[in-house]
Short mmCIF file of N, CA and C in Angstrom, two decimals:
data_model
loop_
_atom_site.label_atom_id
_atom_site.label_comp_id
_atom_site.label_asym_id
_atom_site.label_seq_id
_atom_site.Cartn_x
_atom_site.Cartn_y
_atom_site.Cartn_z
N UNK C 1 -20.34 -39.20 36.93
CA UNK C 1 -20.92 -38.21 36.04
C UNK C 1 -21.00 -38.80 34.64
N UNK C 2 -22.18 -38.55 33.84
CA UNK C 2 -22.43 -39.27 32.50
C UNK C 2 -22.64 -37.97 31.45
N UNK C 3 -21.67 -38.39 30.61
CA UNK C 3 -22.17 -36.95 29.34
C UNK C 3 -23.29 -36.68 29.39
N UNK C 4 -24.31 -37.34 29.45
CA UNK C 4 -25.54 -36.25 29.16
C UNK C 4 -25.30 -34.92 30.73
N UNK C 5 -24.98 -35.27 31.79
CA UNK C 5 -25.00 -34.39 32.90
C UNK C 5 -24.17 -33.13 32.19
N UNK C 6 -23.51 -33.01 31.44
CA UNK C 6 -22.37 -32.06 30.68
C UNK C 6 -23.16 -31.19 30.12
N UNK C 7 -23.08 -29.84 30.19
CA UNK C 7 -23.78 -28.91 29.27
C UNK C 7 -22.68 -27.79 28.56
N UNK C 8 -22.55 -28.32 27.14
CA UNK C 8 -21.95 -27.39 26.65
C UNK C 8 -22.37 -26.18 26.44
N UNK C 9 -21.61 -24.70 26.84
CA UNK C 9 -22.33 -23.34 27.09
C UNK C 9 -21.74 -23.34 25.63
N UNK C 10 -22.53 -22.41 25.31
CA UNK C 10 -22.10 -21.15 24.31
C UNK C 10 -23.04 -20.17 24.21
N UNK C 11 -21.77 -19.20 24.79
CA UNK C 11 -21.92 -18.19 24.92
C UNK C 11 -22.29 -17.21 23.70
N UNK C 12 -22.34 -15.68 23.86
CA UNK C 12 -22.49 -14.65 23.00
C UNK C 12 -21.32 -14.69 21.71
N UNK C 13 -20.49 -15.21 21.55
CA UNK C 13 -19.45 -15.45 21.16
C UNK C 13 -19.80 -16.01 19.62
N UNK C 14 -20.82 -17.26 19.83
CA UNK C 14 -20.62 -18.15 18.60
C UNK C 14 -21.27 -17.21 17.22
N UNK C 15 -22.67 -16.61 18.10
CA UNK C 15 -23.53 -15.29 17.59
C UNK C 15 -23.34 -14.43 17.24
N UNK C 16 -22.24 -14.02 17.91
CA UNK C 16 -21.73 -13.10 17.11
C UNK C 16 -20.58 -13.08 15.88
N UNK C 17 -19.96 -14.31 16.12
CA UNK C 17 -19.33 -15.20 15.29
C UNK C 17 -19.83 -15.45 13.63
N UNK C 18 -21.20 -15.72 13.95
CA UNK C 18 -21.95 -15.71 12.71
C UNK C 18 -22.55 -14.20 12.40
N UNK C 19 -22.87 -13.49 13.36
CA UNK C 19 -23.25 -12.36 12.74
C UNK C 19 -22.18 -11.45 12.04
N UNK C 20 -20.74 -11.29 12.20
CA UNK C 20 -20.06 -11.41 11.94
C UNK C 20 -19.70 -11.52 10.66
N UNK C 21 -20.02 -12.84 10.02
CA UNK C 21 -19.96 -13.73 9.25
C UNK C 21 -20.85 -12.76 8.03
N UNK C 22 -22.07 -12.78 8.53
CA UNK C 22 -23.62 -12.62 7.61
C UNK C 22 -23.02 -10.91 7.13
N UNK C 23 -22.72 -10.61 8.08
CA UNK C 23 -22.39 -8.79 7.84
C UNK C 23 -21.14 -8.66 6.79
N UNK C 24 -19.72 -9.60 7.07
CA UNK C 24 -18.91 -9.41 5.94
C UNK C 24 -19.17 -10.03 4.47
N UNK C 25 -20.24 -10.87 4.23
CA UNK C 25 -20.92 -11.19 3.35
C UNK C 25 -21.62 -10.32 2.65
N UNK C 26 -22.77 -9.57 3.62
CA UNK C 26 -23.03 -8.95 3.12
C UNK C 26 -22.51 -7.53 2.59
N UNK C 27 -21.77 -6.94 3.07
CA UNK C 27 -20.56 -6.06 2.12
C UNK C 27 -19.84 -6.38 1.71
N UNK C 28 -19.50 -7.70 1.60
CA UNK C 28 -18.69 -7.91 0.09
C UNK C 28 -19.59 -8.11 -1.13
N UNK C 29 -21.06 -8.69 -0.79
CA UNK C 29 -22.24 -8.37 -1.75
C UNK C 29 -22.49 -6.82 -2.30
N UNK C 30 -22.30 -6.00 -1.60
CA UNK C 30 -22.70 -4.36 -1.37
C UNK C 30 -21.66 -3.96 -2.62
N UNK C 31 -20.45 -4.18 -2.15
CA UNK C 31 -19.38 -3.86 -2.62
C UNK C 31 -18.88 -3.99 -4.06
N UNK C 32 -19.59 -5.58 -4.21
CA UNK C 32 -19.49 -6.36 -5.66
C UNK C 32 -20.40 -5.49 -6.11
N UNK C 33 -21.26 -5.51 -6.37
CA UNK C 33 -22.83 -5.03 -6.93
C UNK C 33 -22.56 -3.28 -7.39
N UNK C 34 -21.98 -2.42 -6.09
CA UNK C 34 -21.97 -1.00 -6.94
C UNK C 34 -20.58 -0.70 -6.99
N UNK C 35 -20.24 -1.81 -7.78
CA UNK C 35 -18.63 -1.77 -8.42
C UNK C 35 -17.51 -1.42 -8.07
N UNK C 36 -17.33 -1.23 -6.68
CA UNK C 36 -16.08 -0.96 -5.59
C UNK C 36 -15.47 -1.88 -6.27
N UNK C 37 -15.59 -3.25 -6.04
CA UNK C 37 -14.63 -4.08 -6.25
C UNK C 37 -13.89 -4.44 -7.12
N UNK C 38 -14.17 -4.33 -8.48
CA UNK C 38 -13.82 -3.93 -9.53
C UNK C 38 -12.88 -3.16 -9.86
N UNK C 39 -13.35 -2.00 -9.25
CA UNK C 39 -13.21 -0.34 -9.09
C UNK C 39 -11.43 -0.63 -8.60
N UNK C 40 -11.37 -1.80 -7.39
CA UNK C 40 -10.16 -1.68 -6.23
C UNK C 40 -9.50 -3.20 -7.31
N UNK C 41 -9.96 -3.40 -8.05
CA UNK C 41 -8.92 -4.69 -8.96
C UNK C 41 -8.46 -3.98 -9.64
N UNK C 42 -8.88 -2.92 -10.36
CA UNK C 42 -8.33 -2.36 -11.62
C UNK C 42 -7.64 -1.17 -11.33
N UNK C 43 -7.82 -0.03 -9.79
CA UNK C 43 -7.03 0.02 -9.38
C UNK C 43 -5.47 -0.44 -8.90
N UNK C 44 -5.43 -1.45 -8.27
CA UNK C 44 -4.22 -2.29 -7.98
C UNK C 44 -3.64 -2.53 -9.01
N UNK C 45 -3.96 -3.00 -10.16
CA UNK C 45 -3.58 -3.49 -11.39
C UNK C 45 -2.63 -2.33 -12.21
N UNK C 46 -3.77 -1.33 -12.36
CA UNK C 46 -2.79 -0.17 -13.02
C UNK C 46 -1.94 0.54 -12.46
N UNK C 47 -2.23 0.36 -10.97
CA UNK C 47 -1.03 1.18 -10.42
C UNK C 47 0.36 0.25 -10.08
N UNK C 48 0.33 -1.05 -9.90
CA UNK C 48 1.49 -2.11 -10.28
C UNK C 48 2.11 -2.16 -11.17
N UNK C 49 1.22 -1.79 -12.82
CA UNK C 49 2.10 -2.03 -14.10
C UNK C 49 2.75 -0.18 -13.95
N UNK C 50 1.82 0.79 -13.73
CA UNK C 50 2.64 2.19 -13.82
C UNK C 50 3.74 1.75 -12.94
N UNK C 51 3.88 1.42 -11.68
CA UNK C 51 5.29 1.57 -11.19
C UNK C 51 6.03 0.72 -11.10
N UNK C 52 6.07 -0.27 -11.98
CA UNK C 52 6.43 -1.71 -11.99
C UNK C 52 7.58 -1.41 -13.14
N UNK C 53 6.83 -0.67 -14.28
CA UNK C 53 7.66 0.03 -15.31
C UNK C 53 8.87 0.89 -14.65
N UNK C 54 9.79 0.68 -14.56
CA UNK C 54 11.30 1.18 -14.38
C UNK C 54 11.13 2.34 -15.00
N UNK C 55 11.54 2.67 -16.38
CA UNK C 55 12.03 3.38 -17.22
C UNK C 55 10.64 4.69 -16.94
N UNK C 56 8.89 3.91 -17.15
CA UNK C 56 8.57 5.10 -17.07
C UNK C 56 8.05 5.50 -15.76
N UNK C 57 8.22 5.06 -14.94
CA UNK C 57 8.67 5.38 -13.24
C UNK C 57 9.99 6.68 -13.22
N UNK C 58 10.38 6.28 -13.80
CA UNK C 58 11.94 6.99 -13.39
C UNK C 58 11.81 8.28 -14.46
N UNK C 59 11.25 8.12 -15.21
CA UNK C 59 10.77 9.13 -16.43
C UNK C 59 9.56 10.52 -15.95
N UNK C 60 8.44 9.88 -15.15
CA UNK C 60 7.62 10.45 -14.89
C UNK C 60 8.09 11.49 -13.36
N UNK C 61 8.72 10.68 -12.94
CA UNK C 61 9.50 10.70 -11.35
C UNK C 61 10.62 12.05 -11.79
N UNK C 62 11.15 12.06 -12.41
CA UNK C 62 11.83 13.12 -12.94
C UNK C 62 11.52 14.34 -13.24
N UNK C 63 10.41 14.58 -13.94
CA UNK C 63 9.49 15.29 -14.24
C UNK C 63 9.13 16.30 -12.87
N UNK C 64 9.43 15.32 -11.60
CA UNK C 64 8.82 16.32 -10.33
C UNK C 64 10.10 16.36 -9.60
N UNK C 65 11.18 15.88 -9.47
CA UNK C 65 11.64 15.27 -8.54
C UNK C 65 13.25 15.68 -9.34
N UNK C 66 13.83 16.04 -10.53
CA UNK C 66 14.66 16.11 -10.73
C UNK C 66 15.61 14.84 -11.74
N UNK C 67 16.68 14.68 -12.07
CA UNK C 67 17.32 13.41 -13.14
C UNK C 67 17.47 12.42 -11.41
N UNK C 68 17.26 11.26 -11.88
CA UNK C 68 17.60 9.67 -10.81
C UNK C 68 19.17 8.87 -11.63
N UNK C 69 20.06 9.91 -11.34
CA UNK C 69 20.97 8.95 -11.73
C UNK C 69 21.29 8.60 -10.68
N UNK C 70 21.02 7.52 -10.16
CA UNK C 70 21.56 6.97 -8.79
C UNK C 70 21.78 5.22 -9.31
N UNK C 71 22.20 4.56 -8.32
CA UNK C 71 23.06 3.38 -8.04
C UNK C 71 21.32 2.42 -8.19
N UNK C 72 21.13 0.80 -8.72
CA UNK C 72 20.65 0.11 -8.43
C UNK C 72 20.16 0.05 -7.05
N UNK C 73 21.07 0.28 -6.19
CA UNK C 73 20.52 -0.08 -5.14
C UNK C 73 20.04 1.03 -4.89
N UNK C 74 19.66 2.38 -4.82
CA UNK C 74 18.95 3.82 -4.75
C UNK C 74 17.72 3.64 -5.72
N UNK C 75 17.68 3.19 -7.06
CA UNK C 75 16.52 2.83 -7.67
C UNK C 75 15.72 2.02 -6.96
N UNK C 76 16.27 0.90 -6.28
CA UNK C 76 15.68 0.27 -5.80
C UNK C 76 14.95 0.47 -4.49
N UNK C 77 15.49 1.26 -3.66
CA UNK C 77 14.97 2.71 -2.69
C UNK C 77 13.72 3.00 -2.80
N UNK C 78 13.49 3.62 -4.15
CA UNK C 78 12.91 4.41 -4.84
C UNK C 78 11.42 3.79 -4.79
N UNK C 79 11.82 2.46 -5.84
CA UNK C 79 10.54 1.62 -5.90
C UNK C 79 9.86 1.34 -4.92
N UNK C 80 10.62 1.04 -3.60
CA UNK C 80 10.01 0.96 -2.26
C UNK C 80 9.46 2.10 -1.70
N UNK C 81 10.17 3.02 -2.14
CA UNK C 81 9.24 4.21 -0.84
C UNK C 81 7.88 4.47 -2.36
N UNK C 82 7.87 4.80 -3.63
CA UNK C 82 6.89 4.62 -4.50
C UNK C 82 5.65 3.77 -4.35
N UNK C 83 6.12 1.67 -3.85
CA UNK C 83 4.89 1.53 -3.56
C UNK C 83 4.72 1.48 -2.33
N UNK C 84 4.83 2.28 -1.43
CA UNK C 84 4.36 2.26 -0.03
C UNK C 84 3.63 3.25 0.10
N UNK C 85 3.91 4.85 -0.89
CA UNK C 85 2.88 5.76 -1.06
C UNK C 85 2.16 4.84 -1.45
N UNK C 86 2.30 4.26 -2.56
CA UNK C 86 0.79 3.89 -3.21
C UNK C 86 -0.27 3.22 -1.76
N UNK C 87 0.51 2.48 -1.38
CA UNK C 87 -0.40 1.45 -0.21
C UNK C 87 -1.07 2.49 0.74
N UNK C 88 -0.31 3.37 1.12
CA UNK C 88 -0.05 4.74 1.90
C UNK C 88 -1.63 5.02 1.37
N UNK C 89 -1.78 5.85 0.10
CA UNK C 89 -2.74 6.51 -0.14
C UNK C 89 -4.11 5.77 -0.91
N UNK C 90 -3.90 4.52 -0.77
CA UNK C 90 -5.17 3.66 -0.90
C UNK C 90 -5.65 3.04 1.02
N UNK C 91 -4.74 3.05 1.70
CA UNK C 91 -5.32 2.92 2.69
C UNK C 91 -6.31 4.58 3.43
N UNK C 92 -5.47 5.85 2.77
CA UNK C 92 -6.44 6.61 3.67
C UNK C 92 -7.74 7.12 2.54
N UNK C 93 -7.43 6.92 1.67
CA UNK C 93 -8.67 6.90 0.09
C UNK C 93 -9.92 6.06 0.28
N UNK C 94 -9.52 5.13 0.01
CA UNK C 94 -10.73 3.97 -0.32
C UNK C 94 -11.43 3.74 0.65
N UNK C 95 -13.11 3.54 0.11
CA UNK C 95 -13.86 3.69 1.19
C UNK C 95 -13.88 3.02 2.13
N UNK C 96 -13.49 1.41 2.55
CA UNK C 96 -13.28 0.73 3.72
C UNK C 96 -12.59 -0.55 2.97
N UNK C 97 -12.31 -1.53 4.28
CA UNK C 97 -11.60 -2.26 4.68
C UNK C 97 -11.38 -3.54 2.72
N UNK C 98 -12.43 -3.96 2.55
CA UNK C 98 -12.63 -4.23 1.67
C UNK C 98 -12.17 -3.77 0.23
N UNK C 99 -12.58 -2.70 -0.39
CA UNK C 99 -11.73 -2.26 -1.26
C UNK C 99 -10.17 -2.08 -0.78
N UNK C 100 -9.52 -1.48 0.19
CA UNK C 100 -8.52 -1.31 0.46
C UNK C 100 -7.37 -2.74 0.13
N UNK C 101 -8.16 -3.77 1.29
CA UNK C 101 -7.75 -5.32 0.62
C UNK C 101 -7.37 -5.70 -0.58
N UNK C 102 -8.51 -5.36 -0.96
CA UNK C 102 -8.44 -6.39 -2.78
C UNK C 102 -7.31 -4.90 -3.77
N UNK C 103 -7.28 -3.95 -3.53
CA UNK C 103 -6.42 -3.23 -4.36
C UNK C 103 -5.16 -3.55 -4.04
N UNK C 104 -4.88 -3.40 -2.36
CA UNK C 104 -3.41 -3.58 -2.55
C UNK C 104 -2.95 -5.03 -2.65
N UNK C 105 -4.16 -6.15 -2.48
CA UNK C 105 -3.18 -7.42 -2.60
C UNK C 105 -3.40 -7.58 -3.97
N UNK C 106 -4.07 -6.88 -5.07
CA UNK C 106 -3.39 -7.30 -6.53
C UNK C 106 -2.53 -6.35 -6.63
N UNK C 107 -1.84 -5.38 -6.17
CA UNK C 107 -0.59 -4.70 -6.38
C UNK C 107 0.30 -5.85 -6.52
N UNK C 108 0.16 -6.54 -5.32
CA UNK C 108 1.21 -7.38 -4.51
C UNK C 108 1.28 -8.91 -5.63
N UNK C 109 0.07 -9.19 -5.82
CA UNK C 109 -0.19 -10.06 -6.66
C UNK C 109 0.69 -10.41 -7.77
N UNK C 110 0.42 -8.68 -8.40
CA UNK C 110 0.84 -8.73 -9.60
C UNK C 110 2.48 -8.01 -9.84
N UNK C 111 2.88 -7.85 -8.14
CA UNK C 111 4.58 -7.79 -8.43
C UNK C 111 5.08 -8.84 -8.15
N UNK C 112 4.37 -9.72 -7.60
CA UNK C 112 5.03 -11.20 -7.29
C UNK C 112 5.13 -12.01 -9.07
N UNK C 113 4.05 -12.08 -9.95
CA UNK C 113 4.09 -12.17 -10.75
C UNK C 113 4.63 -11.98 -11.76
N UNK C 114 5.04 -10.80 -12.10
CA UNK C 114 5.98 -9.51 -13.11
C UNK C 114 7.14 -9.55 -12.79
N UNK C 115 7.31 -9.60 -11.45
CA UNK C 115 8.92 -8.73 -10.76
C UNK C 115 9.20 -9.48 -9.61
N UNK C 116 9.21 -10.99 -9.46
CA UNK C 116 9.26 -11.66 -8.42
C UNK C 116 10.62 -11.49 -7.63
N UNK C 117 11.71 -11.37 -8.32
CA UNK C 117 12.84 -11.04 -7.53
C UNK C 117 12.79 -9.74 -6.86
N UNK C 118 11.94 -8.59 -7.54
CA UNK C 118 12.33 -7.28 -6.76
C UNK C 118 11.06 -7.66 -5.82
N UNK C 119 9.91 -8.59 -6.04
CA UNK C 119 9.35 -8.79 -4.40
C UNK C 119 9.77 -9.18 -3.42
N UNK C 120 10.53 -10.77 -3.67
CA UNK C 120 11.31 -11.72 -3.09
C UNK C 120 12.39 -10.36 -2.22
N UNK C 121 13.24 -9.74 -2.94
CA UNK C 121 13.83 -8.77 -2.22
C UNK C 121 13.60 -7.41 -1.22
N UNK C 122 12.46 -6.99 -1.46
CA UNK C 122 11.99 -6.18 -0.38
C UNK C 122 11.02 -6.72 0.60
N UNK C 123 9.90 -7.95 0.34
CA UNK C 123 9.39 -8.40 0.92
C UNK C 123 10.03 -9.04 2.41
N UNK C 124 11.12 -9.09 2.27
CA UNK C 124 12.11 -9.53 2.96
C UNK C 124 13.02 -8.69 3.83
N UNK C 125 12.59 -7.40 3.34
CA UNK C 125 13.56 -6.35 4.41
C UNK C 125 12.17 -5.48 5.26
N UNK C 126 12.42 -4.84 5.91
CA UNK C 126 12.47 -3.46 6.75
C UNK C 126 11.69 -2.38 6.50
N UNK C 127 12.08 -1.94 5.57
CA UNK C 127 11.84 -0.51 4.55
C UNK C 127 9.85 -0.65 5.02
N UNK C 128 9.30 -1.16 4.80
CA UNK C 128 7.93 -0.72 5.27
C UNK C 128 7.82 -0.29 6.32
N UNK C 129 8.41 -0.93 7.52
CA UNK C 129 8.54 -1.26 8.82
C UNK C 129 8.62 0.29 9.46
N UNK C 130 9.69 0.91 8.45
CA UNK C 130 10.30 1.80 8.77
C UNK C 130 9.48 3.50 8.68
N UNK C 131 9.04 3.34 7.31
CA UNK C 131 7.71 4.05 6.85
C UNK C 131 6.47 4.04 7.43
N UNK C 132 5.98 3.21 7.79
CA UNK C 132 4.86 3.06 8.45
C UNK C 132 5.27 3.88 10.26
N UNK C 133 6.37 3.87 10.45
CA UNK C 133 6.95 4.43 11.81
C UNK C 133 6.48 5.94 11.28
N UNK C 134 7.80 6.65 10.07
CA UNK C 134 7.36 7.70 9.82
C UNK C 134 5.97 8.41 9.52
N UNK C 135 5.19 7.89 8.99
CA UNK C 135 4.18 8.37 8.55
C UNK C 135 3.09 8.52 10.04
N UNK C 136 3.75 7.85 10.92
CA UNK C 136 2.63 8.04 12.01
C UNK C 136 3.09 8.92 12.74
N UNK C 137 4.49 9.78 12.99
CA UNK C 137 5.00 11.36 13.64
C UNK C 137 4.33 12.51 12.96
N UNK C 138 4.96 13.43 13.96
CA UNK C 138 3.88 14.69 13.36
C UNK C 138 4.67 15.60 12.08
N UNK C 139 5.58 15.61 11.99
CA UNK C 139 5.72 15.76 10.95
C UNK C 139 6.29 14.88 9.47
N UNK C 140 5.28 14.12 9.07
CA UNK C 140 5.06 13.27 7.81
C UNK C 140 6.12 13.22 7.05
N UNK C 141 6.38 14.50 6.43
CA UNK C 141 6.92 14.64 5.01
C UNK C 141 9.02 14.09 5.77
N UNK C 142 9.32 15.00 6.58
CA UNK C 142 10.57 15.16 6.87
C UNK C 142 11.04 13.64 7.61
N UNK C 143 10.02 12.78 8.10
CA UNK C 143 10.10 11.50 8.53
C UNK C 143 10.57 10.64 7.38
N UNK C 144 9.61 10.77 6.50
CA UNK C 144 9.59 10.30 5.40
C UNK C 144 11.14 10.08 4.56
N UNK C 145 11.43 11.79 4.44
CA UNK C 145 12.51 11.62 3.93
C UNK C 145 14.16 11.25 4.52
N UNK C 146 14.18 11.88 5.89
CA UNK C 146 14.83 11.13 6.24
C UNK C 146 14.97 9.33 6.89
N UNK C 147 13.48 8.97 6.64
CA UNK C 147 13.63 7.16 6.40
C UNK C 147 14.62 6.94 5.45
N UNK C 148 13.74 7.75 4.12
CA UNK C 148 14.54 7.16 2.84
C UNK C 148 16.00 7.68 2.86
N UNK C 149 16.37 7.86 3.34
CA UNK C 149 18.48 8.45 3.26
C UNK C 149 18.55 7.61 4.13
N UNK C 150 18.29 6.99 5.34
CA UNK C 150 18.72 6.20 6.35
C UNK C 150 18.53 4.70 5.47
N UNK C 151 17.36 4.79 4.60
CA UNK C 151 17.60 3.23 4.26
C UNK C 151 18.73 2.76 2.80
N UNK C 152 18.92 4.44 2.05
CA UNK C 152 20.15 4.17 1.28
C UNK C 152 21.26 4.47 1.96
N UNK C 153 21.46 4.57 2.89
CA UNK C 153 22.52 4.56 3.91
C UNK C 153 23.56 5.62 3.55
N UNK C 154 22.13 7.17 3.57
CA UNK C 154 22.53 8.57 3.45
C UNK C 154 22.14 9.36 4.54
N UNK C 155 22.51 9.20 5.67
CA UNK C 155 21.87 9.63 6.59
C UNK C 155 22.58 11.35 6.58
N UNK C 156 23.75 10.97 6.38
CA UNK C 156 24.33 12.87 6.53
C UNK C 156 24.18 13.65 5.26
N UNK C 157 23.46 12.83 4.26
CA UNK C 157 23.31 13.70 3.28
C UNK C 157 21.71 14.13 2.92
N UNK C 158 21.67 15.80 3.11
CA UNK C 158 20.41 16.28 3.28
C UNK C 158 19.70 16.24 1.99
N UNK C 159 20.27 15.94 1.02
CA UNK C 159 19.84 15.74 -0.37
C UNK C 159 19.09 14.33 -0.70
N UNK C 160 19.36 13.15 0.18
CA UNK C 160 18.72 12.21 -0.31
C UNK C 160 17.61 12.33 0.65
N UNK C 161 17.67 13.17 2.24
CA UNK C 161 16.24 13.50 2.90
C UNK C 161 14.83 13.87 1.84
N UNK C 162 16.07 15.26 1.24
CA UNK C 162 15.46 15.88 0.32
C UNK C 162 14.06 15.22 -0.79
N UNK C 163 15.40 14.38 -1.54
CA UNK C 163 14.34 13.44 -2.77
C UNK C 163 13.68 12.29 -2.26
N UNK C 164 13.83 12.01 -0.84
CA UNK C 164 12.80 11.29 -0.06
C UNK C 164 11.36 11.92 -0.02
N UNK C 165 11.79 12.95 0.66
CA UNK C 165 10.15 13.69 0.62
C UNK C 165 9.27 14.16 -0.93
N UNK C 166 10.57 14.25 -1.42
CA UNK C 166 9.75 14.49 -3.01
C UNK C 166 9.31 14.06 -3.44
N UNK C 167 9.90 12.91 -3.59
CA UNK C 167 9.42 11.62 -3.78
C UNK C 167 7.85 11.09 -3.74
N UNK C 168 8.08 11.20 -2.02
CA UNK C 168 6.88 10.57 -1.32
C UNK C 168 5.46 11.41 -1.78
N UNK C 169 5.94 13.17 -1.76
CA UNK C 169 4.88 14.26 -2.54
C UNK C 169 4.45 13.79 -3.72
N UNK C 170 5.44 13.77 -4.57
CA UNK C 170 4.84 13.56 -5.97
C UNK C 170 4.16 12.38 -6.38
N UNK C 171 4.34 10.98 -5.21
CA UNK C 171 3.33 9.58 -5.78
C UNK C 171 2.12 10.28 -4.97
N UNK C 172 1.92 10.71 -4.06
CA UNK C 172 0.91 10.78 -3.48
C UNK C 172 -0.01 12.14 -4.32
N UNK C 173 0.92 12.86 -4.67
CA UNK C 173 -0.58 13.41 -5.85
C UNK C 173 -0.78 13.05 -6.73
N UNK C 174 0.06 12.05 -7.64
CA UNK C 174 -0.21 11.19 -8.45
C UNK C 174 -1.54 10.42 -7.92
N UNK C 175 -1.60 9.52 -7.05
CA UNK C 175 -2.25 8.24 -6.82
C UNK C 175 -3.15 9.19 -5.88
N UNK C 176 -3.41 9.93 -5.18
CA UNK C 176 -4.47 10.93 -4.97
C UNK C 176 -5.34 10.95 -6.48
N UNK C 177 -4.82 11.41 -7.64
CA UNK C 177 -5.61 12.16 -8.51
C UNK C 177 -6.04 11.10 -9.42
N UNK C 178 -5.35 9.64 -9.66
CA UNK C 178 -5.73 8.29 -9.87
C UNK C 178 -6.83 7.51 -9.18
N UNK C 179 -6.68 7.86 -8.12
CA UNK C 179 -7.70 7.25 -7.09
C UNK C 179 -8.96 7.96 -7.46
N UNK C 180 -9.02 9.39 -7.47
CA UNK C 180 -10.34 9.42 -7.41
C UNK C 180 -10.83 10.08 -9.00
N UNK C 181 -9.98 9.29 -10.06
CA UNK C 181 -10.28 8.91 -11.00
C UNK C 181 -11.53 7.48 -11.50
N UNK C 182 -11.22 6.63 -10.27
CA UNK C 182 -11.57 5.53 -10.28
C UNK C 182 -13.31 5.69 -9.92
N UNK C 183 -13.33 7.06 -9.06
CA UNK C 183 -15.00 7.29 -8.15
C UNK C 183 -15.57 6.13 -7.84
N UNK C 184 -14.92 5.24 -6.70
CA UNK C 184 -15.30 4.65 -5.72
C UNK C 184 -16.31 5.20 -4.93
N UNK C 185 -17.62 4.54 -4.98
CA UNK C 185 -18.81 5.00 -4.40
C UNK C 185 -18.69 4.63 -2.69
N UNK C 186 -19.16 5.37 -1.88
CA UNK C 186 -18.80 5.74 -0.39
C UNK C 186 -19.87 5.55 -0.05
#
């Protein structure tokens, strides 16, 4: 048998491979052009430095939620279940796959940047893992909060269930009413 006798197939596969290709091009063209993208940078951006800020995190957070005198490691709780709403409510917000992307990886961007140890440190645990479980049962809110007491390792205390769910309420009408501040065109 001599290579030329060899016929390489290709199949539907490569075609669609490129069509593929031509189509995510072209909505990331779509996207650029009537300012989604933009729209989902400057999103990510402001909502990283709002909760990136400690003091006025914990300031504003109060305001709904009651005084946070709690332990470093409960602040630190905090910040996690905070940006996971955020991720939380830009994934069911924003109009598709694309904006969703580019907002939350300059969140991510710009806590690796700012706050590399408190990334380095949660990037590294669970706590999403765990949230993303809750948020997919039927009842949301009470999942939620008892994640957050199980991950400050309050499981018998109904009070940190409590400011779990409050928690999770008050970023999400926050970043609800931020989001569609931004009027991301659909």
């Amino acid at each position: 048998m001599e290579d030329s006798d060899i016929k390489i197939f290709q199949g539907k596969s490569a075609k669609k491979n490129t069509d593929d290709s031509i189509a995510l091009i072209e909505e990331m063209n779509a996207q650029r052009v009537n300012g989604n993208t933009q729209r989902a940078y400057d999103l990510g951006n402001y909502l990283a430095d709002r909760f990136l800020n400690t003091e006025e995190l914990r300031a504003s957070l109060e305001e709904e939620v009651g005084p946070l005198n709690y332990s470093e490691k409960v602040i630190f709780q905090i910040k996690i279940l905070v940006f996971f709403t955020a991720e939380y409510c830009i994934n069911r917000l924003l109009p598709n796959t694309l904006t969703k992307s580019t907002a939350i990886n300059t969140i991510y961007d710009k806590i690796v940047k700012n706050a590399g140890d408190f990334y380095e440190e949660f990037n590294d645990g669970v706590e999403y893992s765990f949230y993303y479980l809750a948020v997919k049962k039927d009842d949301v809110l009470t999942e939620v909060g008892n994640t957050f007491a199980m991950l400050c390792r309050k499981t018998s205390d109904e009070n940190f269930a409590i400011l779990g769910k409050d928690i999770f309420v008050a970023v999400v009408n926050e970043v609800d009413k931020i989001i569609r501040s931004y009027e991301f065109v659909r």
